[in-house]
């Protein structure tokens, strides 16, 4: 059943449910459907409406107090039925084995589960994301590799909008009670203070319901997962799962650094690299390069300036100016010397998706001086980038420059800001790592089953559990882990 | 500037986000570029590879002391990643 919490009779929610899942994005929805399919009775709670609403958006407000700008706290997340899948782009790929290892480039353990275990449910995850069977198998073949680079394998989801794909199924479901406009504002521990006994749901009119369940899964995305645990401090002052001060730490993104421009010098550039849409396929460092140079993973794409469009009233003027300047060699050279934003059609922009290493100081905090409409401290992001991250960004750039110049097909000119580290690191809306998975509770927040250390019936779902961010988009991996979590909960309750 | 070209990939729904964020949803179809791109690109090649190319000029104008050795026979010259051959052509 799918209902507006505002229309639910007070006191009519008849717990205890087998499972309470909070959040209807790819992570939460996947766990709920998996458990319901095995006969579990599920309460699925969504804080937003069926579409965007101003009062729900306001709950996601926050600010960055770190030393590195991050302008996407609100725009990167959709607080509504189906979650951020309402505007994700659908690009999917599989991490590399090396991404799971403990590496010298950061001072925390790697993943406590293996690559094979993480992707044990890959086929199910692909079908949830509507990726054809034949695409993206384990150990995907590298279509091309040369020197320090390989071309990474990926597939596109249509993209699957969870709120659209699963709405009818939820409406018809006898096992899932799904409520929207149902904000999860707290969890209650039992009288021994050991297990979670109930969830506190608050409506936009302030009405509260407390509902019991046997197991609880929080799936709000990595920023909100951490804020929620930190704010759930009525019975544990440090927040839930935060006995080792790890909740919110190691917030990771993927950098998107426009680190320079590529000037093509030979037609072989197009035949070697360019796809139909004017972009180059994703170039990734080889594992050997990452290991030799002690750098992180990632993707570099070169995007043809011929694809660039101007927008707005001045578009025709700017297009004409570009055509004239680019057509006259000496003029072009002089103008581009002073205006690096002028691009001619034989040039390529750079887009990257670059790994950010786990760093305790890059973290989510809460702001006791600024509260949301439920009285909960708003989100504070302390966004930090390490020397190691800059080393990765710089190395990817120089290696690309060497590849192109070495083949004599193009030359890369890096931006000044790359060298003095004033260039923007960009973002991809891939929020990861704030409740990281670890064997030892001092290194993370959840164990290898995604269960919060020290609380036997509380689980986290989504990319917040990633111990490292790898060099590809996260959603396929987080959906694989959500299927795995659903299976774990079914096995625990003897539902298999 | 790059942001503007990236807008296209997101569609209208996410223009605000896409103006500054990209998820690079490229489609792998064929490795060979379309003729349009080749034609457009070829126009610029003579400008790019000849003596008047901006990187050869940069190499000419940059004092030797400001050239950074990037290893493996490559050099950083006024932001350009160049080969030893490029420097030779520039008369370095
Ligand atoms: C523009 C854009 C493009 C992207 N493109 C890609 C891509 O190409 N490939 C890729 O892999 N990833 C991409 N992503 C990232 C992708 O969207 C996320 O990885 C994915 O949505 C995360 O799923 P989730 O379920 O963990 O969180 P979300 O999808 O954010 O879902 C969280 C849910 O929790 C709900 N919620 C929050 N707080 C509460 C509360 N207190 N009570 C009840 N409910 C609550 C929210 O309303 C929401 O429904 C993109 C993101 C953006 C913004």
Coordinates of C-alpha atoms and ligand atoms in Angstrom, one line a residue:
Chain A
X1 CA 0.0 0.0 0.0
X2 CA 1.2 3.5 -0.8
X3 CA -0.3 6.3 1.4
X4 CA 0.2 9.9 2.5
X5 CA 1.2 9.9 6.2
X6 CA -1.1 12.9 6.6
X7 CA -4.1 10.7 5.8
X8 CA -3.2 7.9 8.1
X9 CA -5.5 7.6 11.2
X10 CA -3.5 8.3 14.3
X11 CA -2.6 5.1 16.1
X12 CA -3.6 2.9 13.2
X13 CA -0.2 1.8 12.1
X14 CA -0.1 -1.7 13.4
X15 CA 3.4 -2.8 14.3
X16 CA 5.5 -4.5 15.0
X17 CA 6.7 -4.8 11.4
X18 CA 9.4 -7.3 10.4
X19 CA 11.3 -4.5 9.0
X20 CA 11.2 -0.7 8.9
X21 CA 13.1 0.8 5.9
X22 CA 13.6 4.6 5.9
X23 CA 14.2 6.2 2.5
X24 CA 12.7 5.2 -0.9
X25 CA 15.8 5.9 -3.1
X26 CA 17.6 3.1 -4.9
X27 CA 19.1 1.7 -1.7
X28 CA 16.0 1.7 0.5
X29 CA 13.5 0.7 -2.1
X30 CA 15.7 -2.3 -3.1
X31 CA 16.0 -3.6 0.5
X32 CA 12.2 -3.2 1.1
X33 CA 11.3 -5.0 -2.1
X34 CA 13.7 -7.9 -1.5
X35 CA 12.4 -8.5 2.0
X36 CA 8.7 -8.1 1.0
X37 CA 9.3 -10.6 -1.9
X38 CA 10.3 -13.2 0.7
X39 CA 7.2 -12.6 2.7
X40 CA 8.5 -10.0 5.2
X41 CA 6.1 -7.3 6.4
X42 CA 7.7 -4.0 5.7
X43 CA 7.1 -0.4 6.8
X44 CA 8.7 1.8 4.1
X45 CA 9.0 5.5 5.0
X46 CA 9.6 8.5 2.8
X47 CA 10.1 12.0 4.2
X48 CA 9.2 13.7 0.9
X49 CA 6.1 13.8 -1.2
X50 CA 5.4 11.9 -4.4
X51 CA 7.0 14.8 -6.2
X52 CA 9.2 17.7 -4.9
X53 CA 7.7 20.0 -2.2
X54 CA 9.3 23.1 -0.6
X55 CA 8.9 21.8 2.9
X56 CA 10.7 18.6 2.2
X57 CA 13.5 20.3 0.3
X58 CA 14.1 22.7 3.2
X59 CA 15.0 19.7 5.4
X60 CA 18.1 19.1 3.2
X61 CA 19.5 22.6 3.7
X62 CA 23.0 22.8 5.0
X63 CA 26.3 24.6 4.6
X64 CA 29.9 23.8 3.9
X65 CA 32.4 24.9 6.6
X66 CA 35.4 23.1 5.0
X67 CA 38.3 24.8 3.2
X68 CA 37.3 23.5 -0.2
X69 CA 34.2 24.9 -1.8
X70 CA 31.2 22.5 -2.3
X71 CA 28.1 24.1 -3.7
X72 CA 25.9 21.0 -4.1
X73 CA 24.6 20.1 -0.7
X74 CA 21.0 20.7 -1.7
X75 CA 21.1 20.4 -5.5
X76 CA 22.7 17.0 -5.5
X77 CA 19.9 15.3 -3.6
X78 CA 16.2 14.9 -4.2
X79 CA 14.1 14.5 -1.0
X80 CA 11.0 12.8 -2.5
X81 CA 9.5 9.4 -3.4
X82 CA 12.2 7.5 -5.4
X83 CA 15.0 9.7 -4.0
X84 CA 17.8 11.1 -6.1
X85 CA 17.0 8.5 -8.8
X86 CA 14.5 11.1 -9.9
X87 CA 17.3 12.9 -11.6
X88 CA 20.3 10.6 -11.8
X89 CA 22.0 10.2 -15.2
X90 CA 22.1 6.3 -15.2
X91 CA 25.8 5.7 -15.8
X92 CA 26.8 2.4 -14.2
X93 CA 30.1 0.6 -13.8
X94 CA 31.9 -1.9 -11.6
X95 CA 34.7 -1.0 -9.2
X96 CA 38.1 -2.5 -9.8
X97 CA 39.4 -5.2 -7.5
X98 CA 42.2 -2.8 -6.4
X99 CA 39.5 -0.4 -5.1
X100 CA 38.7 -2.9 -2.3
X101 CA 42.3 -3.2 -1.0
X102 CA 44.0 -1.3 1.8
X103 CA 46.4 0.9 -0.2
X104 CA 49.3 3.1 0.9
X105 CA 47.5 6.2 -0.3
X106 CA 45.2 6.4 2.8
X107 CA 45.5 5.4 6.4
X108 CA 42.4 3.4 7.0
X109 CA 41.6 -0.2 6.1
X110 CA 40.1 -1.1 2.7
X111 CA 36.8 -3.0 2.3
X112 CA 36.1 -5.8 4.8
X113 CA 34.3 -7.7 2.0
X114 CA 35.7 -8.8 -1.3
X115 CA 35.0 -7.7 -4.8
X116 CA 33.2 -11.0 -5.5
X117 CA 31.1 -10.7 -2.4
X118 CA 30.1 -7.1 -3.2
X119 CA 29.0 -8.1 -6.6
X120 CA 27.4 -11.5 -5.7
X121 CA 24.1 -9.9 -6.6
X122 CA 25.3 -8.1 -9.7
X123 CA 22.7 -9.7 -12.0
X124 CA 19.8 -8.7 -9.8
X125 CA 21.2 -5.2 -9.4
X126 CA 21.5 -4.9 -13.2
X127 CA 17.9 -6.0 -13.6
X128 CA 16.7 -3.5 -11.0
X129 CA 18.6 -0.8 -12.9
X130 CA 17.3 -2.1 -16.3
X131 CA 20.8 -2.8 -17.6
X132 CA 20.8 -5.5 -20.3
X133 CA 22.2 -8.9 -19.2
X134 CA 25.0 -8.9 -21.7
X135 CA 26.4 -5.6 -20.5
X136 CA 28.8 -5.2 -17.6
X137 CA 29.7 -8.6 -16.4
X138 CA 32.3 -9.2 -13.6
X139 CA 35.8 -8.5 -14.6
X140 CA 34.6 -6.5 -17.7
X141 CA 37.1 -6.7 -20.5
X142 CA 39.1 -3.6 -21.2
X143 CA 38.4 -2.6 -24.8
X144 CA 41.8 -0.8 -25.1
X145 CA 44.9 -0.3 -23.0
X146 CA 48.1 1.6 -23.8
X147 CA 50.8 2.7 -21.4
X148 CA 49.3 4.1 -18.2
X149 CA 45.7 4.1 -19.5
X150 CA 42.9 1.7 -20.3
X151 CA 39.3 2.3 -21.5
X152 CA 36.9 1.6 -18.7
X153 CA 33.8 -0.5 -19.3
X154 CA 30.4 1.0 -18.4
X155 CA 26.7 0.6 -19.2
X156 CA 23.8 3.0 -19.1
X157 CA 20.6 2.5 -17.1
X158 CA 17.7 4.2 -19.0
X159 CA 18.0 5.8 -16.2
X160 CA 15.7 3.9 -13.9
X161 CA 13.5 6.3 -11.8
X162 CA 12.6 4.2 -8.7
X163 CA 9.6 6.4 -7.9
X164 CA 8.2 5.7 -11.4
X165 CA 9.2 2.1 -11.8
X166 CA 8.0 0.8 -8.5
X167 CA 5.0 3.0 -7.7
X168 CA 2.3 0.6 -9.0
X169 CA 4.0 -2.4 -7.3
X170 CA 4.0 -0.6 -4.0
X171 CA 0.4 0.5 -4.4
X172 CA -0.6 -3.2 -5.0
X173 CA 1.7 -4.7 -2.4
X174 CA 0.2 -6.5 0.5
X175 CA 3.5 -6.8 2.4
X176 CA 4.8 -3.2 2.1
X177 CA 3.1 -0.3 3.9
X178 CA 4.7 2.7 2.2
X179 CA 4.1 6.1 3.6
X180 CA 5.2 9.4 2.1
X181 CA 5.4 12.8 3.8
X182 CA 6.5 10.5 6.7
X183 CA 9.7 12.0 8.1
X184 CA 11.8 9.7 10.3
X185 CA 13.0 12.0 13.0
X186 CA 14.3 9.5 15.6
X187 CA 14.8 5.9 16.7
X188 CA 14.0 4.6 20.1
X189 CA 16.3 2.1 21.9
X190 CA 14.7 -0.5 24.1
X191 CA 14.8 -0.4 27.9
X192 CA 18.2 -2.0 28.0
X193 CA 19.5 0.6 25.6
X194 CA 20.8 -2.1 23.3
X195 CA 18.4 -2.7 20.4
X196 CA 16.2 -0.3 18.4
X197 CA 12.6 -0.9 19.3
X198 CA 10.7 1.8 17.4
X199 CA 10.9 4.5 14.8
X200 CA 9.6 8.1 15.4
X201 CA 7.6 9.4 12.3
X202 CA 6.8 13.1 12.1
X203 CA 4.4 14.7 9.7
X204 CA 4.6 18.2 8.3
X205 CA 1.8 19.2 10.7
X206 CA 4.0 18.1 13.6
X207 CA 2.0 14.9 14.3
X208 CA 4.2 12.1 15.6
X209 CA 3.7 8.3 15.5
X210 CA 5.9 5.8 17.1
X211 CA 5.9 2.4 15.4
X212 CA 7.7 -0.8 16.4
X213 CA 9.7 -3.2 14.1
X214 CA 12.1 -6.0 14.5
X215 CA 14.8 -4.6 12.2
X216 CA 15.6 -1.1 10.9
X217 CA 17.4 0.1 7.8
X218 CA 18.3 3.8 7.2
X219 CA 18.8 4.7 3.6
X220 CA 18.8 8.5 3.3
X221 CA 22.0 8.9 1.1
X222 CA 25.4 9.5 2.6
X223 CA 25.0 13.0 3.8
X224 CA 21.7 12.5 5.6
X225 CA 22.6 9.0 6.9
X226 CA 25.3 10.7 9.0
X227 CA 23.2 13.7 10.0
X228 CA 20.4 11.3 11.1
X229 CA 22.7 9.2 13.3
X230 CA 24.4 12.2 14.8
X231 CA 21.0 13.8 15.6
X232 CA 19.6 10.5 17.1
X233 CA 21.1 11.5 20.4
X234 CA 18.1 11.4 22.8
X235 CA 19.4 8.2 24.5
X236 CA 23.0 8.1 23.4
X237 CA 24.4 11.6 23.6
X238 CA 27.1 11.0 21.0
X239 CA 24.4 9.8 18.5
X240 CA 23.8 6.3 17.3
X241 CA 26.8 4.2 16.2
X242 CA 29.1 7.1 17.1
X243 CA 30.9 5.6 20.0
X244 CA 34.2 5.9 18.1
X245 CA 33.5 9.3 16.6
X246 CA 33.4 7.8 13.1
X247 CA 29.8 8.8 12.1
X248 CA 30.1 11.4 9.3
X249 CA 33.8 11.0 8.8
X250 CA 35.5 10.1 5.5
X251 CA 32.9 11.9 3.4
X252 CA 33.9 11.3 -0.2
X253 CA 32.9 12.6 -3.6
X254 CA 34.3 12.1 -7.1
X255 CA 36.2 15.1 -8.3
X256 CA 35.3 16.6 -11.7
X257 CA 38.3 18.7 -12.6
X258 CA 38.3 20.7 -15.8
X259 CA 42.1 20.7 -15.6
X260 CA 43.0 21.9 -19.1
X261 CA 42.3 21.9 -22.8
X262 CA 43.3 19.5 -25.5
X263 CA 44.4 20.9 -28.8
X264 CA 44.2 18.2 -31.5
X265 CA 47.1 18.1 -34.0
X266 CA 46.5 15.0 -36.1
X267 CA 43.4 13.3 -37.5
X268 CA 44.4 10.1 -35.8
X269 CA 43.0 11.6 -32.6
X270 CA 39.5 11.2 -33.9
X271 CA 40.0 7.7 -35.2
X272 CA 41.7 6.5 -32.0
X273 CA 39.5 8.2 -29.4
X274 CA 36.3 9.9 -30.4
X275 CA 32.9 8.4 -30.0
X276 CA 29.8 9.3 -32.0
X277 CA 28.7 11.9 -29.5
X278 CA 31.9 13.8 -29.7
X279 CA 33.3 12.6 -26.5
X280 CA 36.2 10.3 -25.9
X281 CA 35.6 7.0 -24.2
X282 CA 36.5 6.9 -20.4
X283 CA 40.2 6.7 -20.0
X284 CA 41.2 5.2 -16.7
X285 CA 44.7 4.7 -15.2
X286 CA 45.8 1.1 -15.3
X287 CA 46.0 -0.8 -12.0
X288 CA 49.8 -1.0 -12.5
X289 CA 50.0 2.8 -12.9
X290 CA 48.0 3.4 -9.8
X291 CA 50.2 1.1 -7.8
X292 CA 53.5 2.3 -9.2
X293 CA 52.7 6.0 -8.9
X294 CA 50.6 5.7 -5.6
X295 CA 47.6 7.5 -7.1
X296 CA 43.9 7.0 -7.0
X297 CA 41.5 5.7 -9.6
X298 CA 39.3 7.7 -11.9
X299 CA 38.1 8.5 -15.4
X300 CA 39.1 11.2 -17.9
X301 CA 36.8 12.1 -20.7
X302 CA 37.6 14.6 -23.4
X303 CA 34.6 16.5 -24.7
X304 CA 34.7 18.1 -28.1
X305 CA 34.3 21.9 -28.1
X306 CA 32.4 21.4 -31.3
X307 CA 29.7 20.1 -29.0
X308 CA 29.7 23.3 -27.0
X309 CA 26.6 25.4 -27.2
X310 CA 26.1 28.9 -26.0
X311 CA 22.9 29.7 -24.2
X312 CA 21.0 32.9 -23.6
X313 CA 20.4 36.1 -25.4
X314 CA 24.0 36.6 -26.4
X315 CA 24.4 33.1 -27.9
X316 CA 24.3 34.1 -31.6
X317 CA 26.8 36.9 -30.9
X318 CA 29.2 34.6 -29.0
X319 CA 28.9 31.9 -31.7
X320 CA 29.8 34.4 -34.4
X321 CA 32.7 35.8 -32.3
X322 CA 34.0 32.3 -31.8
X323 CA 33.8 31.5 -35.6
X324 CA 35.6 34.7 -36.6
X325 CA 38.3 34.5 -34.0
X326 CA 39.0 30.8 -34.4
X327 CA 39.2 31.2 -38.2
X328 CA 42.0 33.7 -38.1
X329 CA 45.2 32.1 -36.8
X330 CA 47.1 35.1 -35.4
X331 CA 43.9 36.6 -33.9
X332 CA 43.0 33.3 -32.3
X333 CA 46.4 32.9 -30.7
X334 CA 46.3 36.5 -29.3
X335 CA 42.7 36.2 -27.9
X336 CA 43.2 32.8 -26.4
X337 CA 46.3 34.0 -24.6
X338 CA 44.1 36.3 -22.6
X339 CA 40.8 34.4 -22.6
X340 CA 41.2 30.8 -21.8
X341 CA 37.4 30.4 -22.0
X342 CA 37.4 30.8 -25.7
X343 CA 37.4 27.4 -27.3
X344 CA 37.7 26.5 -30.9
X345 CA 36.3 23.4 -32.5
X346 CA 39.6 21.5 -32.7
X347 CA 39.8 21.7 -29.0
X348 CA 38.6 19.3 -26.3
X349 CA 37.5 20.1 -22.7
X350 CA 38.4 17.8 -19.9
X351 CA 35.9 16.2 -17.6
X352 CA 37.1 13.8 -14.9
X353 CA 35.7 11.5 -12.3
X354 CA 38.5 11.2 -9.9
X355 CA 38.8 9.2 -6.7
X356 CA 38.9 11.0 -3.4
X357 CA 40.7 9.0 -0.7
X358 CA 39.0 8.4 2.6
X359 CA 40.1 11.2 5.0
X360 CA 38.8 11.5 8.5
X361 CA 38.8 15.3 8.3
X362 CA 36.4 15.4 5.3
X363 CA 33.2 14.9 7.2
X364 CA 29.5 15.6 7.9
X365 CA 28.7 17.4 11.2
X366 CA 25.6 19.0 12.5
X367 CA 24.8 22.7 13.3
X368 CA 23.2 23.1 16.7
X369 CA 22.6 26.8 16.0
X370 CA 20.5 26.1 12.9
X371 CA 17.6 23.7 13.0
X372 CA 15.1 22.2 10.5
X373 CA 11.4 22.3 11.0
X374 CA 11.5 19.2 13.2
X375 CA 14.0 20.9 15.6
X376 CA 16.9 18.8 14.3
X377 CA 20.3 20.5 13.8
X378 CA 20.9 21.1 10.1
X379 CA 23.7 19.6 8.1
X380 CA 27.3 20.9 8.1
X381 CA 29.8 19.7 5.6
X382 CA 33.4 20.0 6.2
X383 CA 34.8 19.4 2.8
X384 CA 38.5 18.7 2.6
X385 CA 40.9 17.6 -0.1
X386 CA 44.2 16.0 0.7
X387 CA 47.7 16.3 -0.8
X388 CA 47.2 12.7 -2.0
X389 CA 44.0 13.8 -3.9
X390 CA 45.9 16.6 -5.6
X391 CA 48.7 14.2 -6.5
X392 CA 46.1 11.9 -8.2
X393 CA 44.5 14.8 -10.1
X394 CA 47.9 16.1 -11.2
X395 CA 49.2 12.7 -12.2
X396 CA 46.1 11.9 -14.2
X397 CA 46.5 15.2 -16.1
X398 CA 50.2 14.9 -16.8
X399 CA 49.8 11.3 -17.9
X400 CA 47.1 12.3 -20.3
X401 CA 49.3 15.0 -21.7
X402 CA 52.1 12.6 -22.2
X403 CA 49.9 10.0 -23.9
X404 CA 48.6 12.6 -26.4
X405 CA 52.0 14.3 -27.1
X406 CA 53.7 10.9 -27.2
X407 CA 51.4 9.8 -30.0
X408 CA 51.7 13.2 -31.6
X409 CA 48.0 13.5 -32.0
X410 CA 47.2 16.4 -29.7
X411 CA 48.7 18.6 -26.9
X412 CA 47.3 19.2 -23.5
X413 CA 47.6 22.6 -21.9
X414 CA 46.9 22.4 -18.2
X415 CA 45.3 25.3 -16.3
X416 CA 47.5 27.4 -14.0
X417 CA 45.1 26.5 -11.2
X418 CA 46.1 22.9 -11.4
X419 CA 49.7 23.6 -10.5
X420 CA 49.0 26.0 -7.6
X421 CA 45.9 24.0 -6.6
X422 CA 43.5 26.8 -6.9
X423 CA 41.4 25.1 -9.6
X424 CA 37.9 23.9 -8.5
X425 CA 37.7 20.2 -7.9
X426 CA 34.1 20.0 -9.1
X427 CA 31.6 17.3 -8.1
X428 CA 29.5 14.5 -9.3
X429 CA 26.8 14.2 -6.7
X430 CA 28.3 10.9 -5.6
X431 CA 28.2 11.1 -1.8
X432 CA 29.9 8.3 -0.1
X433 CA 31.7 7.0 3.0
X434 CA 30.1 8.7 6.0
X435 CA 29.2 5.4 7.8
X436 CA 32.0 3.3 6.4
X437 CA 32.1 -0.5 6.6
X438 CA 34.9 -1.9 8.8
X439 CA 35.8 -5.1 10.7
X440 CA 37.0 -3.1 13.6
X441 CA 34.5 -0.7 15.1
X442 CA 37.2 2.0 15.6
X443 CA 37.7 2.2 11.8
X444 CA 34.1 2.7 10.8
X445 CA 30.4 2.6 11.6
X446 CA 28.9 -0.6 10.1
X447 CA 30.2 -4.1 10.0
X448 CA 30.4 -6.3 6.9
X449 CA 26.7 -6.9 7.0
X450 CA 26.0 -3.1 7.0
X451 CA 24.9 -3.4 10.6
X452 CA 25.8 -0.5 12.9
X453 CA 28.6 -1.6 15.2
X454 CA 27.1 -2.2 18.7
X455 CA 23.4 -2.2 17.6
X456 CA 22.3 -5.6 16.5
X457 CA 19.1 -4.5 14.6
X458 CA 20.1 -1.3 12.9
X459 CA 21.5 -1.2 9.4
X460 CA 22.7 1.4 6.9
X461 CA 22.1 1.2 3.2
X462 CA 23.6 3.2 0.3
X463 CA 27.0 4.5 -0.6
X464 CA 27.6 5.8 3.0
X465 CA 28.9 2.3 3.8
X466 CA 31.6 2.5 1.1
X467 CA 35.1 2.4 2.7
X468 CA 36.6 3.8 -0.5
X469 CA 35.0 5.6 -3.5
X470 CA 36.7 3.9 -6.4
X471 CA 36.9 5.5 -9.8
X472 CA 33.4 4.9 -11.2
X473 CA 29.8 5.9 -10.5
X474 CA 28.4 4.3 -7.3
X475 CA 24.8 3.4 -7.8
X476 CA 25.2 -0.1 -9.3
X477 CA 27.5 -1.0 -6.4
X478 CA 25.1 0.4 -3.8
X479 CA 22.2 -1.4 -5.3
X480 CA 24.2 -4.7 -5.3
X481 CA 24.9 -4.2 -1.6
X482 CA 21.2 -3.4 -0.9
X483 CA 20.2 -6.7 -2.5
X484 CA 22.8 -8.4 -0.3
X485 CA 21.4 -6.6 2.8
X486 CA 17.9 -7.7 1.9
X487 CA 19.1 -11.3 1.6
X488 CA 20.9 -11.0 4.9
X489 CA 17.8 -9.8 6.6
X490 CA 15.7 -12.6 5.1
X491 CA 18.3 -15.2 6.2
X492 CA 18.4 -13.7 9.7
X493 CA 14.6 -13.9 10.0
X494 CA 14.5 -17.4 8.5
X495 CA 12.6 -16.2 5.5
X496 CA 14.7 -17.9 2.9
Chain B
X1 CA 32.6 27.0 -20.3
X2 CA 32.7 23.3 -20.0
X3 CA 29.6 23.5 -17.9
X4 CA 27.6 24.8 -20.8
X5 CA 28.4 21.8 -23.0
X6 CA 27.6 19.5 -20.1
X7 CA 24.1 21.0 -19.7
X8 CA 23.1 19.1 -22.8
X9 CA 23.7 15.8 -21.2
X10 CA 21.4 16.2 -18.4
X11 CA 18.3 17.6 -20.0
X12 CA 16.0 20.3 -18.7
X13 CA 15.1 18.7 -15.5
X14 CA 18.5 19.1 -14.0
X15 CA 19.9 22.2 -15.6
X16 CA 20.6 23.9 -12.3
X17 CA 22.7 21.0 -11.1
X18 CA 24.3 20.3 -14.4
X19 CA 25.5 23.9 -14.7
X20 CA 28.2 23.0 -12.3
X21 CA 28.1 19.2 -11.9
X22 CA 28.5 16.5 -14.4
X23 CA 28.1 12.8 -14.3
X24 CA 29.5 12.3 -17.8
X25 CA 26.8 10.0 -19.1
X26 CA 28.5 9.2 -22.4
X27 CA 27.2 6.5 -24.8
X28 CA 29.6 4.1 -26.2
X29 CA 28.5 3.5 -29.7
X30 CA 31.3 3.5 -32.2
X31 CA 34.9 4.4 -31.8
X32 CA 35.1 6.3 -35.1
X33 CA 34.0 9.9 -34.9
X34 CA 31.3 11.2 -37.1
X35 CA 32.2 12.9 -40.3
X36 CA 31.0 16.2 -39.0
X37 CA 33.5 16.1 -36.2
X38 CA 36.3 15.1 -38.4
X39 CA 35.6 17.9 -40.8
X40 CA 35.3 20.5 -38.1
X41 CA 38.5 19.2 -36.4
X42 CA 40.5 19.0 -39.6
X43 CA 40.0 22.8 -40.1
X44 CA 42.0 23.5 -37.0
X45 CA 44.8 21.0 -37.6
X46 CA 47.0 23.2 -39.8
X47 CA 46.8 25.9 -37.1
X48 CA 47.5 23.4 -34.4
X49 CA 50.5 21.5 -35.7
X50 CA 52.5 24.1 -37.7
X51 CA 55.3 26.4 -36.6
X52 CA 52.7 29.0 -35.5
X53 CA 51.0 26.5 -33.2
X54 CA 50.4 28.0 -29.8
X55 CA 52.5 25.3 -28.0
X56 CA 55.5 25.8 -30.3
X57 CA 55.2 29.6 -29.8
X58 CA 55.0 29.0 -26.0
X59 CA 58.1 26.9 -26.2
X60 CA 59.9 29.6 -28.1
X61 CA 58.8 32.3 -25.6
X62 CA 59.4 30.4 -22.4
X63 CA 62.8 30.8 -20.7
X64 CA 64.6 27.5 -20.2
X65 CA 64.5 27.9 -16.4
X66 CA 60.8 27.9 -16.5
X67 CA 60.5 24.5 -18.2
X68 CA 59.6 21.7 -15.9
X69 CA 60.8 18.2 -16.6
X70 CA 57.9 15.8 -16.2
X71 CA 60.0 12.7 -16.8
X72 CA 59.8 10.1 -19.5
X73 CA 61.0 12.7 -22.1
X74 CA 58.1 15.2 -21.5
X75 CA 58.2 18.8 -20.4
X76 CA 55.8 21.3 -19.0
X77 CA 56.1 24.6 -20.9
X78 CA 53.7 27.4 -20.0
X79 CA 51.1 24.8 -19.1
X80 CA 51.6 22.7 -22.3
X81 CA 52.8 19.1 -22.0
X82 CA 55.3 18.8 -24.7
X83 CA 57.9 16.3 -26.1
X84 CA 61.6 16.9 -26.5
X85 CA 60.9 17.0 -30.3
X86 CA 58.5 19.9 -29.7
X87 CA 61.2 21.8 -27.9
X88 CA 63.7 21.1 -30.6
X89 CA 61.3 22.4 -33.2
X90 CA 61.0 25.6 -31.2
X91 CA 64.7 25.9 -31.2
X92 CA 65.2 25.1 -27.5
Ligands
LIG1 C1 22.4 15.0 -11.2 C2 22.8 13.6 -10.7 C3 23.3 12.7 -11.6 C4 23.7 11.4 -11.1 N1 24.1 10.5 -12.0 C5 24.5 9.3 -11.6 C6 25.0 8.3 -12.5 O1 25.0 8.5 -13.7 N2 25.5 7.2 -12.0 C7 25.5 6.9 -10.7 O2 25.9 5.8 -10.3 N3 25.0 7.8 -9.8 C8 24.5 9.0 -10.2 N4 24.1 9.9 -9.3 C9 24.0 9.5 -7.8 C10 22.8 8.7 -7.5 O3 21.6 9.5 -7.7 C11 22.8 8.2 -6.1 O4 24.0 7.3 -6.0 C12 21.6 7.4 -5.6 O5 20.4 8.1 -5.8 C13 21.8 7.1 -4.1 O6 20.7 6.3 -3.7 P1 20.2 6.3 -2.2 O7 19.0 5.4 -2.1 O8 21.4 5.9 -1.3 O9 19.9 7.8 -1.8 P2 18.8 8.8 -2.4 O10 18.5 8.4 -3.8 O11 19.2 10.2 -2.2 O12 17.5 8.5 -1.5 C14 17.4 8.9 -0.2 C15 15.9 8.9 0.2 O13 15.8 9.1 1.6 C16 14.7 10.0 1.8 N5 14.9 10.7 3.1 C17 15.9 11.5 3.5 N6 15.7 11.8 4.8 C18 14.6 11.2 5.3 C19 14.0 11.2 6.5 N7 14.4 11.8 7.6 N8 12.8 10.4 6.6 C20 12.3 9.7 5.6 N9 12.9 9.7 4.3 C21 14.1 10.5 4.2 C22 14.8 10.9 0.6 O14 13.6 11.7 0.4 C23 15.1 9.9 -0.5 O15 13.9 9.4 -1.0 C24 23.6 11.1 -9.7 C25 23.1 12.1 -8.8 C26 22.7 13.3 -9.3 C27 22.2 14.4 -8.4

